[in-house]
Coordinates of C-alpha atoms (C1' of nucleotides) in Angstrom, one line a residue:
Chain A
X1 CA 0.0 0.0 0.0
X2 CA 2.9 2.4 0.8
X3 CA 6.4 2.2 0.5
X4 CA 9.4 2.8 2.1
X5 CA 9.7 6.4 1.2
X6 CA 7.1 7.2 3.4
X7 CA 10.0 8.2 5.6
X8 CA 11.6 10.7 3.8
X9 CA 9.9 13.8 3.4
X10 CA 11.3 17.3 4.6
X11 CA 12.4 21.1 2.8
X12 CA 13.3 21.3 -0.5
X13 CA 16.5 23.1 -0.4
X14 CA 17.2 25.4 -3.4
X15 CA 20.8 23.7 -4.7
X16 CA 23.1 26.1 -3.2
X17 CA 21.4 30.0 -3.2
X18 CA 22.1 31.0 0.4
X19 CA 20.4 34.2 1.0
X20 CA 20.7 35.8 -2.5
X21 CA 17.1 35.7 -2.7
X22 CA 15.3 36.4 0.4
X23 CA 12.2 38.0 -0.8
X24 CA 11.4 34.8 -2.9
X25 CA 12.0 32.9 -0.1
X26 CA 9.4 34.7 2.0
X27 CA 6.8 34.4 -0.8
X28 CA 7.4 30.7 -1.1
X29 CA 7.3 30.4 2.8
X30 CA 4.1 32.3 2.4
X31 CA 2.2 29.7 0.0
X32 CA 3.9 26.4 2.1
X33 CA 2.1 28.2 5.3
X34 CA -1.0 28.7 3.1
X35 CA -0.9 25.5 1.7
X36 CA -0.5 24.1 5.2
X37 CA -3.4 25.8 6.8
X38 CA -5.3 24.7 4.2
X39 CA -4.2 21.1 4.2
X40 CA -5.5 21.3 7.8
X41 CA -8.7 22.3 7.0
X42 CA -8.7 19.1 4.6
X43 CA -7.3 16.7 6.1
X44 CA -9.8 17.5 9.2
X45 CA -12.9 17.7 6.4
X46 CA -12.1 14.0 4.7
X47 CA -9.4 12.0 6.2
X48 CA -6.0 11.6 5.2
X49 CA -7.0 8.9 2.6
X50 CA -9.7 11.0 1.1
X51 CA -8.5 14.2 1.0
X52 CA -7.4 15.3 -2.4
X53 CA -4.0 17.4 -3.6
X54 CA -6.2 19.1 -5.6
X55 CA -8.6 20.4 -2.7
X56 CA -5.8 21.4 -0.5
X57 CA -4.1 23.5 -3.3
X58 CA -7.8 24.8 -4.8
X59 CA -8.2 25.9 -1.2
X60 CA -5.0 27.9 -0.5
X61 CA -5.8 29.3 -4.1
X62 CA -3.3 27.4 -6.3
X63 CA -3.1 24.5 -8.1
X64 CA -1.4 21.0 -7.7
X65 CA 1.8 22.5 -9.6
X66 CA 2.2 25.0 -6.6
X67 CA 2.0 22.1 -3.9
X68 CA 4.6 19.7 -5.9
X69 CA 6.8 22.4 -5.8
X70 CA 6.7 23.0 -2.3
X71 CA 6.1 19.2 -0.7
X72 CA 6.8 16.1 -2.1
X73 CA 3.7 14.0 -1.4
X74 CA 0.2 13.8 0.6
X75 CA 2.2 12.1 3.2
X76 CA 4.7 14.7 3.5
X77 CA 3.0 17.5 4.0
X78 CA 0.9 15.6 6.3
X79 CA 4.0 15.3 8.3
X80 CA 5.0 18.9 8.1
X81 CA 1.5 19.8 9.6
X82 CA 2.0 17.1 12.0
X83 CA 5.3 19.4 13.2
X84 CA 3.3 22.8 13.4
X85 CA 0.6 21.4 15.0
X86 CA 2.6 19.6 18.1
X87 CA 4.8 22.9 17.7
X88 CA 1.9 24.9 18.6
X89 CA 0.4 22.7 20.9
X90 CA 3.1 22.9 23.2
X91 CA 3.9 26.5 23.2
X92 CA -0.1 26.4 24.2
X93 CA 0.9 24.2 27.2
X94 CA 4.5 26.0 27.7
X95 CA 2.5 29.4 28.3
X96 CA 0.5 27.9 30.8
X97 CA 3.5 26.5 32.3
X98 CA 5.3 29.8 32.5
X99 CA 2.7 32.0 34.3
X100 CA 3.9 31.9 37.6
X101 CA 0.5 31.5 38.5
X102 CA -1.3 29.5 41.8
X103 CA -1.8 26.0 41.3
X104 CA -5.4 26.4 42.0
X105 CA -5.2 28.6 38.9
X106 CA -3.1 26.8 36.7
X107 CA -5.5 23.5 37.4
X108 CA -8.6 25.6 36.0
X109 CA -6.4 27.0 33.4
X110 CA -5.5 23.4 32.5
X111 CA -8.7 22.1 32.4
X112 CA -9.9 25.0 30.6
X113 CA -7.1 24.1 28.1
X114 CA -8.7 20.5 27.6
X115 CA -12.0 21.6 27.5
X116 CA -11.4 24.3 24.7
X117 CA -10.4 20.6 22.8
X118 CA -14.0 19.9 22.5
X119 CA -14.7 23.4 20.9
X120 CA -12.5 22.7 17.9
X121 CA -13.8 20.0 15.5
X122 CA -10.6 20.8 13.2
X123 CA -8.2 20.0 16.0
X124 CA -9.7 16.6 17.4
X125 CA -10.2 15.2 14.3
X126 CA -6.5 15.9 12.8
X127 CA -5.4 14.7 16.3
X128 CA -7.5 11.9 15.3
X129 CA -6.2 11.2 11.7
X130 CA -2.5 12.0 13.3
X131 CA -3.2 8.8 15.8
X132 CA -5.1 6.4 13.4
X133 CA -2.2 7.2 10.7
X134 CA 0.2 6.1 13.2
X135 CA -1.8 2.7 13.8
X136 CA -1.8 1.8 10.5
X137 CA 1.2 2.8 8.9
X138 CA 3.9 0.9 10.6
X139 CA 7.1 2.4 8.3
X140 CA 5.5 6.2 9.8
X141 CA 5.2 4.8 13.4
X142 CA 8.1 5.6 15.7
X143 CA 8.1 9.1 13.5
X144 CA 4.6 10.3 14.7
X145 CA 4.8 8.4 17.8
X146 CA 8.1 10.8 18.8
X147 CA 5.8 13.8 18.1
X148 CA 2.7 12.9 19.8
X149 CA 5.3 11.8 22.8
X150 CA 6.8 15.1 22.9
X151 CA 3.3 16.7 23.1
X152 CA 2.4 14.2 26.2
X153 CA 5.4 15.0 28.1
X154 CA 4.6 18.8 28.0
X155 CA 0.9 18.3 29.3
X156 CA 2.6 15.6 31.9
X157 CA 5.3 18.1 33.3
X158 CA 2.5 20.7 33.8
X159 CA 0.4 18.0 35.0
X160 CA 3.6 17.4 37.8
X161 CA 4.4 20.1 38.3
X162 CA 1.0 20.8 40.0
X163 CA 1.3 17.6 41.9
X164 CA 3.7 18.4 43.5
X165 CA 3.2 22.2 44.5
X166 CA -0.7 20.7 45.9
X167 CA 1.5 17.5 47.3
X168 CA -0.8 15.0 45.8
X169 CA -0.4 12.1 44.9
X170 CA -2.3 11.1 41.3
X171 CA -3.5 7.4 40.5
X172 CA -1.9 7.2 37.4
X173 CA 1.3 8.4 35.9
X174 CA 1.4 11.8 35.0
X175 CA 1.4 11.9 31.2
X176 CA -0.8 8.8 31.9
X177 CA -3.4 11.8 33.7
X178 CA -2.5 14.3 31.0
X179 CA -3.4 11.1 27.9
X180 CA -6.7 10.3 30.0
X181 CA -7.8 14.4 30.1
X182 CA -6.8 14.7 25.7
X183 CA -8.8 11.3 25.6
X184 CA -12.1 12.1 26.9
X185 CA -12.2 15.4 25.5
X186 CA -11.8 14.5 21.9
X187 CA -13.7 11.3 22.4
X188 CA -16.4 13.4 23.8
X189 CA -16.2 15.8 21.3
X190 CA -16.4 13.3 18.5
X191 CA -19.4 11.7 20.1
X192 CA -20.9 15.4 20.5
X193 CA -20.2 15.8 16.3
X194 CA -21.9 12.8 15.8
X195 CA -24.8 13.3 17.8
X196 CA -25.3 16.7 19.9
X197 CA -28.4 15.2 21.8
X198 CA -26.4 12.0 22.9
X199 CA -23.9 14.6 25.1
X200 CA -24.3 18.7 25.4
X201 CA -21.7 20.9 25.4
X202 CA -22.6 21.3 29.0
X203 CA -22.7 17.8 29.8
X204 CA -19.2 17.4 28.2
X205 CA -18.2 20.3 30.2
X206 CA -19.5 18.2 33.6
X207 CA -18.3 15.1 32.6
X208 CA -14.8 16.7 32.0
X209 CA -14.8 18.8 35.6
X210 CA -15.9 15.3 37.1
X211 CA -13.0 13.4 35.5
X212 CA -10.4 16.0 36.4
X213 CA -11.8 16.5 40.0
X214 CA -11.7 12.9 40.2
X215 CA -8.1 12.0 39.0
X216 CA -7.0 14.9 40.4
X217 CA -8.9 17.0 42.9
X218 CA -9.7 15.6 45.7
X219 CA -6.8 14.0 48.2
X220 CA -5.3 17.4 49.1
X221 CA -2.6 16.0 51.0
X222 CA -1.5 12.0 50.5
Chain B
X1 CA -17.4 12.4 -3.8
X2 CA -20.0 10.1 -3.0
X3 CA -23.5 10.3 -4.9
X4 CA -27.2 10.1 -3.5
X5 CA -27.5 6.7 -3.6
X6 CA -25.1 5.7 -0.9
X7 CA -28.3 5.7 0.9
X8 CA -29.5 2.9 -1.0
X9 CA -28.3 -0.4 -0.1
X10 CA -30.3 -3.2 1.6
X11 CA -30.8 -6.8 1.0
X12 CA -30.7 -8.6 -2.9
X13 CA -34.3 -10.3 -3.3
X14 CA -34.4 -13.1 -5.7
X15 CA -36.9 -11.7 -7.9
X16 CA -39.3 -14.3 -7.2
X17 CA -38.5 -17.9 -5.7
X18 CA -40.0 -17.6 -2.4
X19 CA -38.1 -20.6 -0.4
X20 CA -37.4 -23.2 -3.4
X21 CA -34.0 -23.6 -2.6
X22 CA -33.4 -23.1 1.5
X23 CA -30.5 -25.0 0.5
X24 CA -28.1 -22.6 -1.4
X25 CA -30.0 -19.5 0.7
X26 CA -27.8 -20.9 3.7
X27 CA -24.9 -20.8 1.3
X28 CA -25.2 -17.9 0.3
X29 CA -26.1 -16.7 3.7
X30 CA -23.0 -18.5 5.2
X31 CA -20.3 -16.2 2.3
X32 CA -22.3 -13.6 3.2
X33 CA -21.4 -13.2 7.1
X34 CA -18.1 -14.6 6.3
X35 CA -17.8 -11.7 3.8
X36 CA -19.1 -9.4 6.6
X37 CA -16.5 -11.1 9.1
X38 CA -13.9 -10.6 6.9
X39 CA -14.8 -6.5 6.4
X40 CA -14.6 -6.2 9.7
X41 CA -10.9 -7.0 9.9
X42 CA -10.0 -4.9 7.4
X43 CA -11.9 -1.8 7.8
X44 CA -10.5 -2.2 11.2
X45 CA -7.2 -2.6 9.8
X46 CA -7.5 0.0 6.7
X47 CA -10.2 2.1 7.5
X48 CA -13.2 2.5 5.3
X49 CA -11.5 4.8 2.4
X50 CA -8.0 2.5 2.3
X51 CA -9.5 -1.0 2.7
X52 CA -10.3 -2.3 -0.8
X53 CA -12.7 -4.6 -1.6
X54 CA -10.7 -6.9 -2.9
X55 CA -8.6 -7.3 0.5
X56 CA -12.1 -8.2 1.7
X57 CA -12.8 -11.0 -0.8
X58 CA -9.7 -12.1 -0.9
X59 CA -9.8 -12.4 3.3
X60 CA -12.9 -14.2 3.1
X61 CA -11.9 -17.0 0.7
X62 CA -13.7 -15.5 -2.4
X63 CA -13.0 -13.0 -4.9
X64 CA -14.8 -9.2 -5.9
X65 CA -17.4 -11.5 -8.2
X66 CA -18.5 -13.1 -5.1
X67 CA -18.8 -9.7 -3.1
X68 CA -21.0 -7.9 -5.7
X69 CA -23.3 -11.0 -5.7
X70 CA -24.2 -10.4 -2.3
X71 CA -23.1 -6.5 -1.7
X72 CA -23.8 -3.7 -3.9
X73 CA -20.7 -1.3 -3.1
X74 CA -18.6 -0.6 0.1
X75 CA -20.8 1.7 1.3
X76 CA -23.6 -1.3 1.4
X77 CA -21.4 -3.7 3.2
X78 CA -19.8 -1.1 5.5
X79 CA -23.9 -0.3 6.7
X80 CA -24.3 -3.8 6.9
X81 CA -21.4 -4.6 9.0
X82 CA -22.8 -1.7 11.3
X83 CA -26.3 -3.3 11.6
X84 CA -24.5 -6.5 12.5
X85 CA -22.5 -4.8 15.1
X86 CA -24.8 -3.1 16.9
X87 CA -27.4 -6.1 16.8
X88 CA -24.4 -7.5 19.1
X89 CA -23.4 -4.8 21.4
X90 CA -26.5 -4.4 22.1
X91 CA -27.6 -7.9 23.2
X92 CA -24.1 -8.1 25.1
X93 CA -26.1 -4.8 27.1
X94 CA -29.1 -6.9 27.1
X95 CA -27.7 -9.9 28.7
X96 CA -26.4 -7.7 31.5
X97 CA -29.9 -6.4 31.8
X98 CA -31.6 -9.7 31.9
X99 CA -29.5 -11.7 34.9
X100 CA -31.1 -9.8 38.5
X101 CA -28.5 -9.3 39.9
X102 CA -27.5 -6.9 42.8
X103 CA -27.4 -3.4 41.7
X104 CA -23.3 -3.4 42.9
X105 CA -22.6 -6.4 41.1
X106 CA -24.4 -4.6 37.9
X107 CA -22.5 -2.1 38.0
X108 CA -19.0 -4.3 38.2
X109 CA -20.5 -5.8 35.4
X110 CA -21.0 -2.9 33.2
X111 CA -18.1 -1.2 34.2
X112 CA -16.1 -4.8 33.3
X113 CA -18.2 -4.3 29.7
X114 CA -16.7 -0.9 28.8
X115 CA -13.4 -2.3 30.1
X116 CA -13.5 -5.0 27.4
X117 CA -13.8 -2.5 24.5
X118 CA -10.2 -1.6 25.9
X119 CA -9.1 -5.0 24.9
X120 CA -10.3 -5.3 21.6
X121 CA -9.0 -3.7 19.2
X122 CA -11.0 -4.2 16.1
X123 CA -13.8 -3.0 17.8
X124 CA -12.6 0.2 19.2
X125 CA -11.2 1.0 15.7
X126 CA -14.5 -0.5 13.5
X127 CA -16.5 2.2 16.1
X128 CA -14.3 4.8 15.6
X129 CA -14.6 4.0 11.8
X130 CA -18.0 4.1 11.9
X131 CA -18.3 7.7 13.8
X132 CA -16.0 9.1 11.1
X133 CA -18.3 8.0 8.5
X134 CA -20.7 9.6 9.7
X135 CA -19.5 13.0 10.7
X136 CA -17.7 13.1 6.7
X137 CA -20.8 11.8 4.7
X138 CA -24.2 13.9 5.4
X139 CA -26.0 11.3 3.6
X140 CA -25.5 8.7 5.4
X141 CA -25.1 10.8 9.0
X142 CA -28.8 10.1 9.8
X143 CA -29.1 6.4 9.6
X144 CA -25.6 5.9 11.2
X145 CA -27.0 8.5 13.6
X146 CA -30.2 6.0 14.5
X147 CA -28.2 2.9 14.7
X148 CA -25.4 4.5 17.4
X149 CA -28.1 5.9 19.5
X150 CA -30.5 2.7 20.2
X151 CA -26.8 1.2 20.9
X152 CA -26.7 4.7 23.4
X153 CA -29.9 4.4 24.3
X154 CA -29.3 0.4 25.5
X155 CA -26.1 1.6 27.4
X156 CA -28.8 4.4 29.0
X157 CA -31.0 2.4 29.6
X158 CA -28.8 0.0 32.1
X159 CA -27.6 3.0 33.8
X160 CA -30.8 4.7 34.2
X161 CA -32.0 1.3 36.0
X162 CA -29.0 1.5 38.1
X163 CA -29.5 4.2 39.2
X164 CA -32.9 3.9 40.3
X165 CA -32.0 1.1 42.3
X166 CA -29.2 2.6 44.3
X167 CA -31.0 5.8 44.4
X168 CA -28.2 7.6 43.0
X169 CA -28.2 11.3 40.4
X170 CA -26.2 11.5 38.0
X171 CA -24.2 14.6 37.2
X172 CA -25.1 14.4 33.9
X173 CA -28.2 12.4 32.3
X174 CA -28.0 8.6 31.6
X175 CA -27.3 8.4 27.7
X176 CA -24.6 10.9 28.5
X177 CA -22.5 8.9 31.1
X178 CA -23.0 6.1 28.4
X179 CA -21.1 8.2 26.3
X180 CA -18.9 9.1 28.4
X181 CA -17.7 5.6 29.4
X182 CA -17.9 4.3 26.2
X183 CA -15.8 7.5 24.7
X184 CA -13.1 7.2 27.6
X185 CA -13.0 3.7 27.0
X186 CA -12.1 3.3 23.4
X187 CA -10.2 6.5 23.3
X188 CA -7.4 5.5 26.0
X189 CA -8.0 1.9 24.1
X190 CA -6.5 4.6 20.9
X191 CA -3.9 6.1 22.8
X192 CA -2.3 2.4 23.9
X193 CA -2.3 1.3 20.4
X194 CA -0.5 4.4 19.6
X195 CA 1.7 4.3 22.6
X196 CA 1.7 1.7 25.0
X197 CA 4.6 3.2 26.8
X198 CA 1.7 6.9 27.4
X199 CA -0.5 4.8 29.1
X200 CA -0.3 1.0 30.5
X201 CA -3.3 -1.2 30.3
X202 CA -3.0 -1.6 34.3
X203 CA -3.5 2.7 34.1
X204 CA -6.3 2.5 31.8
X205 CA -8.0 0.3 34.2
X206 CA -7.2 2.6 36.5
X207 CA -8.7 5.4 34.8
X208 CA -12.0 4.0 33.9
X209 CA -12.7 2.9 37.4
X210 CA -11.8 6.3 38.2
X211 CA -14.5 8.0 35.8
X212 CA -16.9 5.2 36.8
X213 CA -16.9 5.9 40.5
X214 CA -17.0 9.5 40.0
X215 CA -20.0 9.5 37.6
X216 CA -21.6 7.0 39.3
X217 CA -19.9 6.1 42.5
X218 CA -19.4 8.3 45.5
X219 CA -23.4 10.2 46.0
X220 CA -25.5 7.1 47.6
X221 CA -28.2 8.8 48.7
X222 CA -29.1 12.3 47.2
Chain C
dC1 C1' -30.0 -37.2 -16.3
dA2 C1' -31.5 -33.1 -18.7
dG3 C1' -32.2 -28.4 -18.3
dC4 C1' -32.0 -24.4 -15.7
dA5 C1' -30.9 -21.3 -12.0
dT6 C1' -27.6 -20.0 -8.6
dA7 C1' -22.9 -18.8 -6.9
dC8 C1' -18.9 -17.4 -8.0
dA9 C1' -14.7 -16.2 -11.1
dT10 C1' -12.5 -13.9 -14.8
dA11 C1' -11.8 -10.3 -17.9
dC12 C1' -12.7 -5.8 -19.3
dA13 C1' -14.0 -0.8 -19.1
dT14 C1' -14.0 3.4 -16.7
dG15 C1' -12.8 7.1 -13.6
dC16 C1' -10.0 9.4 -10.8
dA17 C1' -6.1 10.8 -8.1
dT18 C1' -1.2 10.8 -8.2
dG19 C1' 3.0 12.1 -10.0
dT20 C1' 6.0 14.1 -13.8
dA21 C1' 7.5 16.9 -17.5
dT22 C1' 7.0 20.9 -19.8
dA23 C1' 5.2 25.6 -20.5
dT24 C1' 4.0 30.1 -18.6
dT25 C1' 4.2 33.8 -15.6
dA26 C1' 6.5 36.5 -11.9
dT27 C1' 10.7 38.3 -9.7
dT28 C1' 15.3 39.5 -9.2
dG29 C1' 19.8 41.7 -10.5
dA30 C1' 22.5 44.1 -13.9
Chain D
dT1 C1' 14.5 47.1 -19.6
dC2 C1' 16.5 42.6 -20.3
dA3 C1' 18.3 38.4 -19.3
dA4 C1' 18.1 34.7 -15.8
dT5 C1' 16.0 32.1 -12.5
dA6 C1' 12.4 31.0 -9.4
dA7 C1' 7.3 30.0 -8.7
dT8 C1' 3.3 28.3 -10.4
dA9 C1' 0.2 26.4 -14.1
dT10 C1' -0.9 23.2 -17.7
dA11 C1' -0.8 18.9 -20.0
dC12 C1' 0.2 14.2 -20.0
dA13 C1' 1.3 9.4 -18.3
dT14 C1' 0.5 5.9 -15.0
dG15 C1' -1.6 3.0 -11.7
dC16 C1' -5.1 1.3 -9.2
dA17 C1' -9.6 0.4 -7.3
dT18 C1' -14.3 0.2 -8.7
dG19 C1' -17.9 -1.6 -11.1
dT20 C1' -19.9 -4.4 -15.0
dA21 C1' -20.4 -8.0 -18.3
dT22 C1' -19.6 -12.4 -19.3
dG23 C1' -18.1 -17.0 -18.5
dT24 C1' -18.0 -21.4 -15.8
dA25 C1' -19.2 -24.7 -12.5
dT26 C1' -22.1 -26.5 -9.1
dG27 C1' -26.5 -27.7 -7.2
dC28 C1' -31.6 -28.0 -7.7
dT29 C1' -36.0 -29.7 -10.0
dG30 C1' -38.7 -32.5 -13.0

DNA sequence: CAGCATACATACATGCATGTATATTATTGA
DNA sequence: TCAATAATATACATGCATGTATGTATGCTG
């Protein structure tokens, strides 16, 4: 189904131009971004499998000439999204982790950081696609599987760090706490796509503060 | 994409030979479920837009000639995989309904079923498959819509008795906590087959009796 | 056992998305 | 402004999965 060269991917470097022609390099950066943002948009709207070159460069306004020049295949600039999404995700979860801020606060924060999940449908179902790629794709495995690890281990180090300033002790691991919160708020989300009048926004809301009060919230001190 | 007559689908009647040959009708019946059988695997393993009929065919001992003699397209085997699968689920629920037993051994019970979905892997991923569909195909979202909720509603339905019995309120109404489970289930189920080293079966466990107790456990009396 | 229907296989036609090679347009530097 | 090069478009080739039409064998009925 795929071969090996799933692997590859990456930047196409320009043979050896160093900085002679900066102003074409912004414009090409320009239409890899836009051609990104809207491979998002498809990806999220049809699945990896279903989603067409064609729509992805019709929607940042080019054609499939444009996004040959600047990626070498679906999988490739699936990958590069994969980067700017964990990128951004993390910088999320970095500026909650920066604001000196009481633990009391950053927990709400944090949850309100999960809960925000279930207000995105782009964002849980590209997370989605990014996990069930991974399953089936053994060649593209450990690659995503380092990504989606490095995202983990920033929700986990927040997740410890307010552990430990509240002196609780969790039930699970920490990036085991932080996987079970991203879990149940795209699952519920994805349930809440499906059907709104199986779960509300305010019941996923409940179920959420439940789970987090649950796994988290309530041995003060061991 | 996909035409108006994804709807379609159904049964193939025999023009007109009412029950001449019950002989080759159990033949035919008998490639038919192993047909369905093997579609399960690989939509599980594929996903619906990868797996290829052929793969199907092939799995089940037969090739494409003998799947359009008893299906009409994917789409009409993928809806009749689903009808299959919740006819199943939902007599699993049902047997847990029927035996009388105490309203704490119940609720082990249930919680033990939503535990299982953790184990399985073909299932978690057929249901997931299933949800995608219909959140990407507006056609079809309505009748996938009806089968997931009386498979909701049977989940709902156990809870809502449970909770009669032990005279418990739920933060959240009956179908919702369904949901709930179920979602938290099969999405940690996700996140192991990603990346077993995130969260450990033992955690998942863990986790779900968690969320169970704290949906259903800790208010016995209002 | 003859004739027919049923179950399935094989072979072919079609469509469609990918990828590549070439042409066209824009941008830079002199 | 003109060459040169980069960025994008257009046109074409290929592969592959679907669907259909036809062939073949097996089982049923008289």
């Amino acid at each position: 189904m795929n071969h090996a060269r799933v692997l590859r991917g990456g930047a196409r470097i320009p043979a050896r131009a160093p900085a002679a022609t900066s102003r074409q390099q912004a414009r090409t950066d320009a239409t890899k971004r836009k051609l990104l943002v809207a491979a998002e948009q498809i990806f999220a709207r049809d699945g990896f499998e279903a989603a067409r070159l064609e729509d992805i460069a019709g929607l940042a306004g080019y054609t499939r000439g444009a996004f040959y020049a600047n990626f070498q295949s679906k999988e490739d600039i699936f990958f590069a999204l994969l980067e700017r999404w964990v990128g951004q995700r993390i910088s999320e979860v970095a500026a909650l982790l920066a604001q000196q801020e009481s633990p009391a606060k950053l927990l709400r924060a944090l949850r309100e950081h999960y809960a925000q999940i279930t207000q995105d449908r782009r964002l849980a179902l590209l997370s989605l696609e990014f996990k069930l790629f991974a399953i089936r794709h053994p060649e593209a495995h450990a690659r995503l599987r380092a990504r989606q690890r490095r995202l983990r281990a920033s929700g986990g180090d927040l997740l410890r760090r307010i552990a430990r300033v509240t002196d609780r002790t969790l039930p699970v691991s920490c990036t085991a706490a932080a996987t079970g919160f991203g879990a149940l708020s795209s699952a519920l989300s994805l349930e809440h796509f499906v059907d709104p009048s199986m779960v509300s926004e305010q019941e996923i809301r409940r179920l959420l503060v439940v789970f987090f009060d649950a796994v988290l919230g309530s041995n003060p001190a061991k």
